[in-house]
N, CA, C and O of each residue as an XYZ file, in Angstrom:
664
protein
N      41.245     -5.377     13.549
C      40.740     -4.064     13.231
C      40.061     -4.043     11.863
O      38.994     -3.451     11.703
N      40.679     -4.687     10.885
C      40.107     -4.711      9.547
C      38.751     -5.417      9.555
O      37.822     -5.014      8.855
N      38.656     -6.456     10.344
C      37.393     -7.205     10.425
C      36.276     -6.310     10.959
O      35.151     -6.357     10.461
N      36.579     -5.500     11.964
C      35.590     -4.582     12.532
C      35.134     -3.554     11.505
O      33.945     -3.244     11.423
N      36.063     -3.027     10.726
C      35.707     -2.066      9.678
C      34.834     -2.730      8.611
O      33.889     -2.129      8.101
N      35.162     -3.958      8.290
C      34.380     -4.698      7.302
C      32.950     -4.915      7.798
O      31.992     -4.737      7.045
N      32.811     -5.298      9.059
C      31.483     -5.521      9.648
C      30.690     -4.221      9.701
O      29.507     -4.207      9.359
N      31.324     -3.128     10.126
C      30.652     -1.835     10.214
C      30.235     -1.357      8.826
O      29.125     -0.861      8.633
N      31.133     -1.512      7.876
C      30.825     -1.110      6.495
C      29.683     -1.927      5.915
O      28.808     -1.390      5.236
N      29.694     -3.228      6.185
C      28.612     -4.098      5.705
C      27.272     -3.719      6.302
O      26.257     -3.703      5.607
N      27.270     -3.412      7.593
C      26.031     -2.996      8.256
C      25.521     -1.686      7.675
O      24.318     -1.514      7.479
N      26.433     -0.765      7.400
C      26.036      0.523      6.813
C      25.442      0.320      5.424
O      24.454      0.967      5.076
N      26.025     -0.563      4.635
C      25.496     -0.821      3.292
C      24.094     -1.419      3.357
O      23.221     -1.043      2.575
N      23.876     -2.346      4.285
C      22.548     -2.944      4.433
C      21.517     -1.899      4.850
O      20.392     -1.897      4.350
N      21.900     -1.019      5.755
C      20.998      0.033      6.219
C      20.653      0.980      5.076
O      19.485      1.318      4.885
N      21.644      1.405      4.323
C      21.395      2.305      3.192
C      20.588      1.612      2.103
O      19.758      2.245      1.451
N      20.822      0.324      1.901
C      20.053     -0.426      0.915
C      18.579     -0.470      1.269
O      17.724     -0.401      0.387
N      18.276     -0.585      2.554
C      16.886     -0.602      3.001
C      16.223      0.748      2.749
O      15.017      0.807      2.508
N      16.989      1.821      2.800
C      16.440      3.162      2.573
C      16.020      3.368      1.129
O      15.199      4.240      0.845
N      16.563      2.589      0.221
C      16.238      2.785     -1.182
C      15.080      1.900     -1.650
O      14.854      1.756     -2.852
N      14.351      1.313     -0.707
C      13.188      0.501     -1.075
C      12.194      1.373     -1.832
O      12.055      2.555     -1.516
N      11.503      0.822     -2.818
C      10.588      1.630     -3.608
C       9.465      2.213     -2.738
O       8.950      1.547     -1.840
N       9.108      3.432     -3.014
C       8.062      4.117     -2.261
C       6.697      3.733     -2.798
O       6.546      3.446     -3.985
N       5.702      3.729     -1.918
C       4.333      3.478     -2.362
C       3.724      4.728     -2.986
O       2.630      4.676     -3.546
N       4.433      5.848     -2.888
C       3.938      7.109     -3.448
C       4.587      7.358     -4.799
O       5.795      7.580     -4.889
N       3.781      7.321     -5.842
C       4.269      7.528     -7.197
C       3.926      8.939     -7.669
O       3.105      9.638     -7.076
N       4.579      9.325     -8.746
C       4.258     10.592     -9.413
C       3.476     10.276    -10.672
O       3.687      9.244    -11.309
N       2.568     11.179    -11.024
C       1.797     11.017    -12.253
C       1.779     12.346    -12.977
O       1.405     13.368    -12.401
N       2.178     12.338    -14.232
C       2.233     13.557    -15.023
C       1.381     13.475    -16.281
O       1.547     14.285    -17.193
N       0.468     12.503    -16.342
C      -0.353     12.323    -17.534
C      -1.606     13.173    -17.501
O      -1.725     14.100    -16.700
N      -2.545     12.844    -18.388
C      -3.810     13.591    -18.443
C      -4.573     13.477    -17.124
O      -4.503     12.455    -16.443
N      -5.291     14.521    -16.779
C      -6.071     14.535    -15.539
C      -7.161     13.470    -15.569
O      -7.816     13.268    -16.592
N      -7.347     12.802    -14.455
C      -8.468     11.876    -14.315
C      -9.682     12.740    -13.977
O      -9.749     13.346    -12.907
N     -10.642     12.786    -14.908
C     -11.827     13.630    -14.727
C     -13.032     12.824    -14.250
O     -14.075     13.401    -13.940
N     -12.905     11.519    -14.187
C     -13.996     10.685    -13.693
C     -13.556      9.253    -13.518
O     -12.591      8.789    -14.127
N     -14.298      8.563    -12.662
C     -14.087      7.133    -12.407
C     -15.428      6.454    -12.623
O     -16.462      6.953    -12.179
N     -15.412      5.322    -13.299
C     -16.620      4.510    -13.467
C     -16.311      3.112    -12.967
O     -15.304      2.507    -13.337
N     -17.203      2.610    -12.113
C     -17.111      1.230    -11.641
C     -18.358      0.503    -12.115
O     -19.474      0.926    -11.816
N     -18.178     -0.581    -12.847
C     -19.279     -1.441    -13.268
C     -19.218     -2.700    -12.413
O     -18.389     -3.583    -12.630
N     -20.122     -2.760    -11.431
C     -20.073     -3.842    -10.445
C     -20.236     -5.215    -11.082
O     -19.500     -6.140    -10.737
N     -21.183     -5.369    -12.004
C     -21.444     -6.681    -12.598
C     -20.211     -7.209    -13.329
O     -19.948     -8.412    -13.320
N     -19.451     -6.305    -13.964
C     -18.246     -6.701    -14.704
C     -17.010     -6.787    -13.808
O     -15.983     -7.335    -14.209
N     -17.114     -6.239    -12.584
C     -15.971     -6.142    -11.668
C     -14.837     -5.355    -12.331
O     -13.681     -5.775    -12.305
N     -15.186     -4.199    -12.929
C     -14.216     -3.351    -13.628
C     -14.305     -1.918    -13.122
O     -15.386     -1.423    -12.804
N     -13.153     -1.262    -13.052
C     -13.074      0.154    -12.734
C     -12.284      0.834    -13.848
O     -11.247      0.335    -14.286
N     -12.794      1.986    -14.301
C     -12.171      2.737    -15.373
C     -11.822      4.136    -14.872
O     -12.652      4.804    -14.255
N     -10.598      4.575    -15.139
C     -10.209      5.952    -14.884
C     -10.301      6.670    -16.219
O      -9.724      6.229    -17.212
N     -11.028      7.778    -16.238
C     -11.339      8.472    -17.484
C     -10.775      9.887    -17.521
O     -10.628     10.548    -16.493
N     -10.467     10.329    -18.729
C     -10.175     11.728    -19.002
C     -11.147     12.160    -20.085
O     -11.015     11.765    -21.243
N     -12.128     12.977    -19.703
C     -13.145     13.472    -20.646
C     -13.750     12.332    -21.470
O     -13.920     12.465    -22.682
N     -14.070     11.231    -20.824
C     -14.726     10.110    -21.482
C     -13.788      9.097    -22.107
O     -14.233      8.026    -22.520
N     -12.505      9.404    -22.189
C     -11.521      8.479    -22.762
C     -10.907      7.656    -21.635
O     -10.495      8.209    -20.615
N     -10.843      6.337    -21.814
C     -10.300      5.451    -20.784
C      -8.782      5.592    -20.723
O      -8.077      5.368    -21.707
N      -8.298      5.969    -19.538
C      -6.856      6.051    -19.296
C      -6.323      4.737    -18.738
O      -5.263      4.261    -19.146
N      -7.064      4.161    -17.810
C      -6.666      2.914    -17.153
C      -7.908      2.093    -16.849
O      -9.005      2.630    -16.693
N      -7.716      0.779    -16.767
C      -8.808     -0.143    -16.444
C      -8.278     -1.164    -15.446
O      -7.155     -1.652    -15.576
N      -9.108     -1.484    -14.437
C      -8.684     -2.406    -13.380
C      -9.783     -3.408    -13.059
O     -10.969     -3.086    -13.122
N      -9.377     -4.625    -12.715
C     -10.294     -5.603    -12.144
C     -10.459     -5.243    -10.673
O      -9.486     -4.885    -10.009
N     -11.682     -5.334    -10.159
C     -11.941     -4.953     -8.771
C     -12.613     -6.083     -8.005
O     -13.197     -6.997     -8.587
N     -12.513     -5.992     -6.692
C     -13.265     -6.822     -5.753
C     -14.192     -5.883     -5.014
O     -13.841     -4.730     -4.762
N     -15.367     -6.364     -4.668
C     -16.406     -5.530     -4.065
C     -16.784     -6.047     -2.684
O     -16.124     -6.923     -2.125
N     -17.868     -5.481     -2.145
C     -18.411     -5.956     -0.891
C     -18.809     -7.415     -1.007
O     -19.133     -7.893     -2.094
N     -18.786     -8.122      0.113
C     -19.050     -9.568      0.085
C     -20.477     -9.909     -0.322
O     -20.769    -11.070     -0.608
N     -21.381     -8.917     -0.356
C     -22.753     -9.094     -0.864
C     -22.944     -8.082     -1.989
O     -23.612     -7.066     -1.799
N     -22.362     -8.351     -3.167
C     -22.235     -7.311     -4.191
C     -23.514     -6.894     -4.909
O     -23.534     -5.839     -5.541
N     -24.562     -7.674     -4.833
C     -25.800     -7.338     -5.559
C     -26.541     -6.221     -4.851
O     -26.749     -6.279     -3.639
N     -26.940     -5.207     -5.598
C     -27.767     -4.135     -5.052
C     -26.978     -3.007     -4.411
O     -25.772     -3.102     -4.187
N     -27.703     -1.942     -4.128
C     -27.134     -0.722     -3.557
C     -26.993     -0.853     -2.043
O     -27.860     -1.422     -1.380
N     -25.911     -0.331     -1.507
C     -25.712     -0.315     -0.054
C     -26.850      0.478      0.569
O     -27.130      1.600      0.147
N     -27.510     -0.102      1.576
C     -28.627      0.575      2.239
C     -28.336      0.877      3.697
O     -28.665      1.951      4.202
N     -27.706     -0.098      4.373
C     -27.468      0.082      5.810
C     -26.081     -0.427      6.191
O     -25.463     -1.217      5.478
N     -25.622      0.051      7.327
C     -24.331     -0.355      7.865
C     -24.288     -1.875      8.040
O     -25.211     -2.478      8.586
N     -23.202     -2.472      7.569
C     -22.997     -3.908      7.767
C     -23.642     -4.815      6.745
O     -23.559     -6.036      6.879
N     -24.295     -4.251      5.705
C     -24.957     -5.120      4.734
C     -24.005     -5.736      3.717
O     -24.418     -6.583      2.925
N     -22.733     -5.324      3.724
C     -21.737     -5.926      2.838
C     -21.863     -5.523      1.387
O     -21.226     -6.125      0.523
N     -22.667     -4.522      1.103
C     -22.874     -4.086     -0.281
C     -22.008     -2.871     -0.605
O     -21.676     -2.065      0.264
N     -21.657     -2.770     -1.881
C     -20.965     -1.595     -2.399
C     -22.037     -0.639     -2.908
O     -22.942     -1.063     -3.626
N     -21.954      0.659     -2.547
C     -22.994      1.600     -2.985
C     -23.084      1.700     -4.503
O     -22.146      1.350     -5.220
N     -24.214      2.177     -4.972
C     -24.425      2.477     -6.391
C     -24.895      3.913     -6.487
O     -25.692      4.370     -5.668
N     -24.403      4.621     -7.483
C     -24.786      6.013     -7.677
C     -23.576      6.854     -8.002
O     -22.490      6.338     -8.264
N     -23.781      8.165     -7.983
C     -22.699      9.099     -8.284
C     -22.237      9.745     -6.980
O     -23.032     10.327     -6.242
N     -20.965      9.633     -6.720
C     -20.330     10.181     -5.534
C     -19.078     10.921     -5.987
O     -18.931     11.203     -7.177
N     -18.188     11.236     -5.080
C     -16.912     11.836     -5.450
C     -15.841     11.389     -4.455
O     -16.148     10.947     -3.348
N     -14.595     11.513     -4.866
C     -13.474     11.185     -3.983
C     -13.329     12.349     -3.016
O     -13.125     13.490     -3.430
N     -13.437     12.051     -1.715
C     -13.464     13.147     -0.739
C     -12.328     13.135      0.280
O     -12.244     14.032      1.119
N     -11.457     12.135      0.217
C     -10.331     12.106      1.149
C      -9.362     11.016      0.727
O      -9.686     10.151     -0.088
N      -8.168     11.075      1.298
C      -7.157     10.048      1.019
C      -6.503      9.636      2.326
O      -6.329     10.440      3.242
N      -6.146      8.358      2.384
C      -5.517      7.840      3.588
C      -4.211      7.143      3.198
O      -4.227      6.014      2.706
N      -3.069      7.829      3.422
C      -1.787      7.212      3.071
C      -1.366      6.116      4.049
O      -0.436      5.360      3.769
N      -2.044      6.026      5.191
C      -1.696      5.036      6.217
C      -2.796      4.008      6.430
O      -2.936      3.462      7.524
N      -3.564      3.747      5.402
C      -4.662      2.786      5.469
C      -4.154      1.396      5.829
O      -3.038      1.028      5.461
N      -4.973      0.613      6.553
C      -4.612     -0.784      6.807
C      -4.654     -1.583      5.514
O      -4.176     -2.716      5.459
N      -5.229     -0.986      4.473
C      -5.328     -1.640      3.166
C      -4.400     -0.943      2.178
O      -4.797     -0.627      1.057
N      -3.171     -0.710      2.600
C      -2.076     -0.132      1.823
C      -2.266      1.369      1.605
O      -1.619      2.158      2.294
N      -3.101      1.785      0.706
C      -3.474      3.177      0.453
C      -4.973      3.182      0.209
O      -5.538      2.162     -0.185
N      -5.626      4.319      0.437
C      -7.062      4.337      0.137
C      -7.536      5.736     -0.226
O      -7.001      6.745      0.233
N      -8.568      5.751     -1.074
C      -9.251      6.972     -1.494
C     -10.693      6.878     -1.027
O     -11.399      5.929     -1.370
N     -11.135      7.861     -0.242
C     -12.484      7.848      0.300
C     -13.530      8.227     -0.727
O     -13.316      9.099     -1.568
N     -14.657      7.557     -0.642
C     -15.821      7.835     -1.499
C     -16.869      8.509     -0.627
O     -17.061      8.110      0.522
N     -17.545      9.516     -1.145
C     -18.433     10.379     -0.368
C     -19.748      9.741      0.089
O     -20.663     10.458      0.494
N     -19.862      8.424      0.032
C     -21.021      7.734      0.597
C     -20.977      7.864      2.117
O     -19.900      7.728      2.697
N     -22.100      8.120      2.786
C     -23.462      8.273      2.292
C     -23.761      9.736      1.952
O     -23.226     10.658      2.567
N     -24.626      9.917      0.962
C     -25.110     11.259      0.662
C     -26.439     11.460      1.402
O     -26.878     10.579      2.141
N     -27.065     12.601      1.205
C     -28.306     12.916      1.934
C     -29.402     11.887      1.649
O     -30.138     11.492      2.554
N     -29.508     11.458      0.404
C     -30.529     10.463      0.032
C     -30.268      9.124      0.726
O     -31.199      8.486      1.218
N     -29.004      8.700      0.766
C     -28.642      7.445      1.440
C     -28.985      7.512      2.929
O     -29.514      6.555      3.496
N     -28.680      8.651      3.555
C     -28.976      8.815      4.990
C     -30.486      8.786      5.246
O     -30.944      8.186      6.219
N     -31.251      9.435      4.370
C     -32.712      9.469      4.538
C     -33.324      8.066      4.390
O     -34.202      7.686      5.165
N     -32.857      7.304      3.397
C     -33.390      5.939      3.203
C     -33.100      5.053      4.411
O     -33.968      4.306      4.862
N     -31.875      5.139      4.931
C     -31.512      4.330      6.101
C     -32.327      4.761      7.318
O     -32.799      3.921      8.084
N     -32.487      6.067      7.493
C     -33.257      6.581      8.631
C     -34.702      6.110      8.572
O     -35.299      5.811      9.606
N     -35.277      6.039      7.356
C     -36.647      5.565      7.192
C     -36.793      4.110      7.629
O     -37.885      3.675      7.996
N     -35.702      3.365      7.590
C     -35.706      1.968      8.050
C     -35.301      1.865      9.518
O     -35.256      0.772     10.083
N     -35.008      3.011     10.132
C     -34.565      3.001     11.526
C     -33.144      2.495     11.685
O     -32.776      1.984     12.743
N     -32.344      2.636     10.636
C     -30.973      2.113     10.636
C     -29.977      3.226     10.303
O     -30.361      4.335      9.934
N     -28.704      2.904     10.441
C     -27.622      3.789     10.018
C     -27.193      3.381      8.608
O     -27.235      2.198      8.270
N     -26.776      4.357      7.776
C     -26.392      4.013      6.406
C     -25.004      3.387      6.284
O     -24.673      2.817      5.245
N     -24.196      3.487      7.330
C     -22.816      3.034      7.221
C     -21.975      4.135      6.598
O     -22.462      5.242      6.372
N     -20.746      3.840      6.329
C     -19.830      4.823      5.753
C     -18.461      4.216      5.599
O     -18.312      2.995      5.556
N     -17.457      5.071      5.515
C     -16.078      4.628      5.325
C     -15.945      3.692      4.133
O     -15.363      2.612      4.230
N     -16.496      4.129      3.014
C     -16.370      3.372      1.764
C     -15.174      3.952      1.007
O     -15.077      5.163      0.811
N     -14.274      3.075      0.590
C     -13.021      3.489     -0.045
C     -12.719      2.659     -1.288
O     -13.244      1.560     -1.468
N     -11.867      3.210     -2.131
C     -11.106      2.423     -3.103
C      -9.793      2.154     -2.378
O      -9.137      3.093     -1.926
N      -9.401      0.897     -2.262
C      -8.183      0.599     -1.510
C      -7.461     -0.615     -2.049
O      -7.963     -1.340     -2.908
N      -6.260     -0.817     -1.517
C      -5.451     -1.971     -1.863
C      -5.791     -3.161     -0.980
O      -6.873     -3.238     -0.399
N      -4.844     -4.082     -0.894
C      -5.040     -5.327     -0.159
C      -4.484     -5.205      1.256
O      -3.545     -4.449      1.507
N      -5.068     -5.946      2.158
C      -4.560     -5.978      3.539
C      -3.287     -6.815      3.622
O      -2.339     -6.449      4.318
N      -3.272     -7.930      2.915
C      -2.103     -8.811      2.890
C      -1.447     -8.644      1.518
O      -1.978     -9.134      0.522
N      -0.293     -7.957      1.452
C       0.259     -7.512      0.177
C       0.611     -8.589     -0.838
O       0.481     -8.347     -2.038
N       1.049     -9.758     -0.411
C       1.516    -10.750     -1.378
C       0.486    -11.825     -1.683
O       0.787    -12.784     -2.394
N      -0.722    -11.680     -1.159
C      -1.781    -12.646     -1.426
C      -2.737    -12.043     -2.449
O      -3.199    -10.916     -2.276
N      -3.031    -12.771     -3.493
C      -4.012    -12.314     -4.470
C      -5.389    -12.671     -3.920
O      -5.784    -13.837     -3.906
N      -6.115    -11.643     -3.466
C      -7.451    -11.890     -2.918
C      -8.387    -12.344     -4.027
O      -8.426    -11.760     -5.110
N      -9.131    -13.386     -3.737
C     -10.068    -13.929     -4.719
C     -11.481    -13.670     -4.235
O     -11.749    -13.694     -3.034
N     -12.375    -13.425     -5.162
C     -13.766    -13.192     -4.815
C     -13.969    -11.842     -4.149
O     -13.015    -11.109     -3.891
N     -15.215    -11.529     -3.878
C     -15.573    -10.281     -3.221
C     -15.406    -10.462     -1.719
O     -15.945    -11.408     -1.143
N     -14.665     -9.565     -1.083
C     -14.308     -9.771      0.319
C     -14.426     -8.526      1.183
O     -14.294     -8.626      2.403
N     -14.669     -7.356      0.599
C     -14.681     -6.133      1.400
C     -16.039     -5.976      2.096
O     -16.955     -6.768      1.875
N     -16.154     -4.950      2.934
C     -17.404     -4.642      3.621
C     -18.226     -3.618      2.834
O     -19.162     -3.025      3.370
N     -17.873     -3.414      1.564
C     -18.584     -2.464      0.708
C     -17.640     -1.595     -0.091
O     -18.075     -0.785     -0.910
N     -16.355     -1.759      0.141
C     -15.346     -0.973     -0.576
C     -15.063     -1.574     -1.948
O     -15.604     -2.616     -2.318
N     -14.201     -0.887     -2.687
C     -13.732     -1.327     -3.999
C     -12.242     -1.592     -3.835
O     -11.482     -0.674     -3.526
N     -11.818     -2.829     -4.036
C     -10.426     -3.209     -3.788
C      -9.723     -3.591     -5.080
O     -10.295     -4.229     -5.963
N      -8.454     -3.175     -5.160
C      -7.563     -3.554     -6.261
C      -6.238     -3.969     -5.636
O      -6.046     -3.803     -4.431
N      -5.317     -4.510     -6.440
C      -4.059     -4.935     -5.820
C      -3.197     -3.711     -5.481
O      -3.431     -2.616     -5.994
N      -2.224     -3.905     -4.635
C      -1.460     -2.798     -4.072
C      -0.686     -1.998     -5.107
O      -0.654     -0.770     -5.030
N      -0.067     -2.655     -6.064
C       0.674     -1.926     -7.105
C      -0.277     -1.063     -7.929
O       0.048      0.073     -8.274
N      -1.440     -1.599     -8.239
C      -2.440     -0.805     -8.961
C      -2.905      0.373     -8.106
O      -3.091      1.479     -8.614
N      -3.092      0.131     -6.807
C      -3.553      1.196     -5.914
C      -2.542      2.330     -5.845
O      -2.929      3.495     -5.752
N      -1.269      2.014     -5.888
C      -0.244      3.055     -5.885
C      -0.408      3.975     -7.091
O      -0.269      5.193     -6.976
N      -0.700      3.392     -8.232
C      -0.895      4.183     -9.455
C      -2.174      5.010     -9.364
O      -2.167      6.199     -9.684
N      -3.264      4.392     -8.932
C      -4.552      5.088     -8.815
C      -4.433      6.228     -7.803
O      -4.948      7.320     -8.042
N      -3.773      5.992     -6.701
C      -3.596      7.013     -5.654
C      -2.879      8.238     -6.221
O      -3.205      9.373     -5.873
N      -1.905      8.002     -7.093
C      -1.168      9.108     -7.712
C      -2.007      9.828     -8.769
O      -1.873     11.040     -8.934
N      -2.855      9.116     -9.475
C      -3.593      9.683    -10.602
C      -4.846     10.460    -10.200
O      -5.193     11.450    -10.845
N      -5.524     10.021     -9.146
C      -6.852     10.543     -8.813
C      -6.744     11.629     -7.749
O      -6.099     11.447     -6.717
N      -7.387     12.758     -8.021
C      -7.414     13.879     -7.080
C      -8.700     13.883     -6.270
O      -9.715     13.333     -6.697
N      -8.652     14.502     -5.107
C      -9.877     14.731     -4.337
C     -10.835     15.545     -5.203
O     -10.413     16.422     -5.956
N     -12.115     15.249     -5.090
C     -13.133     15.937     -5.882
C     -13.482     15.226     -7.176
O     -14.436     15.617     -7.849
N     -12.738     14.197     -7.541
C     -13.029     13.460     -8.783
C     -14.339     12.701     -8.630
O     -14.505     11.954     -7.666
N     -15.285     12.879     -9.572
C     -16.538     12.136     -9.483
C     -16.337     10.640     -9.769
O     -15.491     10.248    -10.574
N     -17.142      9.823     -9.083
C     -17.117      8.375     -9.298
C     -18.544      7.897     -9.469
O     -19.390      8.130     -8.606
N     -18.814      7.229    -10.581
C     -20.122      6.632    -10.850
C     -19.998      5.135    -10.627
O     -19.216      4.461    -11.298
N     -20.772      4.619     -9.682
C     -20.770      3.180     -9.377
C     -22.071      2.604     -9.907
O     -23.153      2.902     -9.400
N     -21.948      1.772    -10.940
C     -23.104      1.208    -11.635
C     -23.355     -0.230    -11.187
O     -22.430     -0.937    -10.787
N     -24.632     -0.659    -11.259
C     -24.952     -2.053    -10.884
C     -24.161     -3.070    -11.706
O     -24.317     -4.276    -11.511
């Protein structure tokens, strides 16, 4: 009988221990993020409060990082001023923040070429959590590691402007 109680108690402890795993959702109580700047050539992203840098991250970009995204499938990360327009807590890339690409100008340029502009451009984490992705590997998104993405997801609100520079 004692052995059964020991086994049941041990199983309960393991189950409760699993419940206390750290959440990917963090709280942020610091200064508001009023803008994001991504400098593609430097592979850097900055979270700003009224021009003051709050955080800085190394980023990975689209697999063809030179130039502005023009059409679907070109592997480029867009350039220009957009805004954060949605969030995906269940992204295949851990967490993600949507970028408002394409805008009207992007759609018009692609249409003039007889093509689609593409879309679904995000700031996101990694697909494989324990592998440090090297080089540019996304289809046009901006990628950071998962722990960093948890912090960015907590800090950045929908509507935050993002300037993506060459």
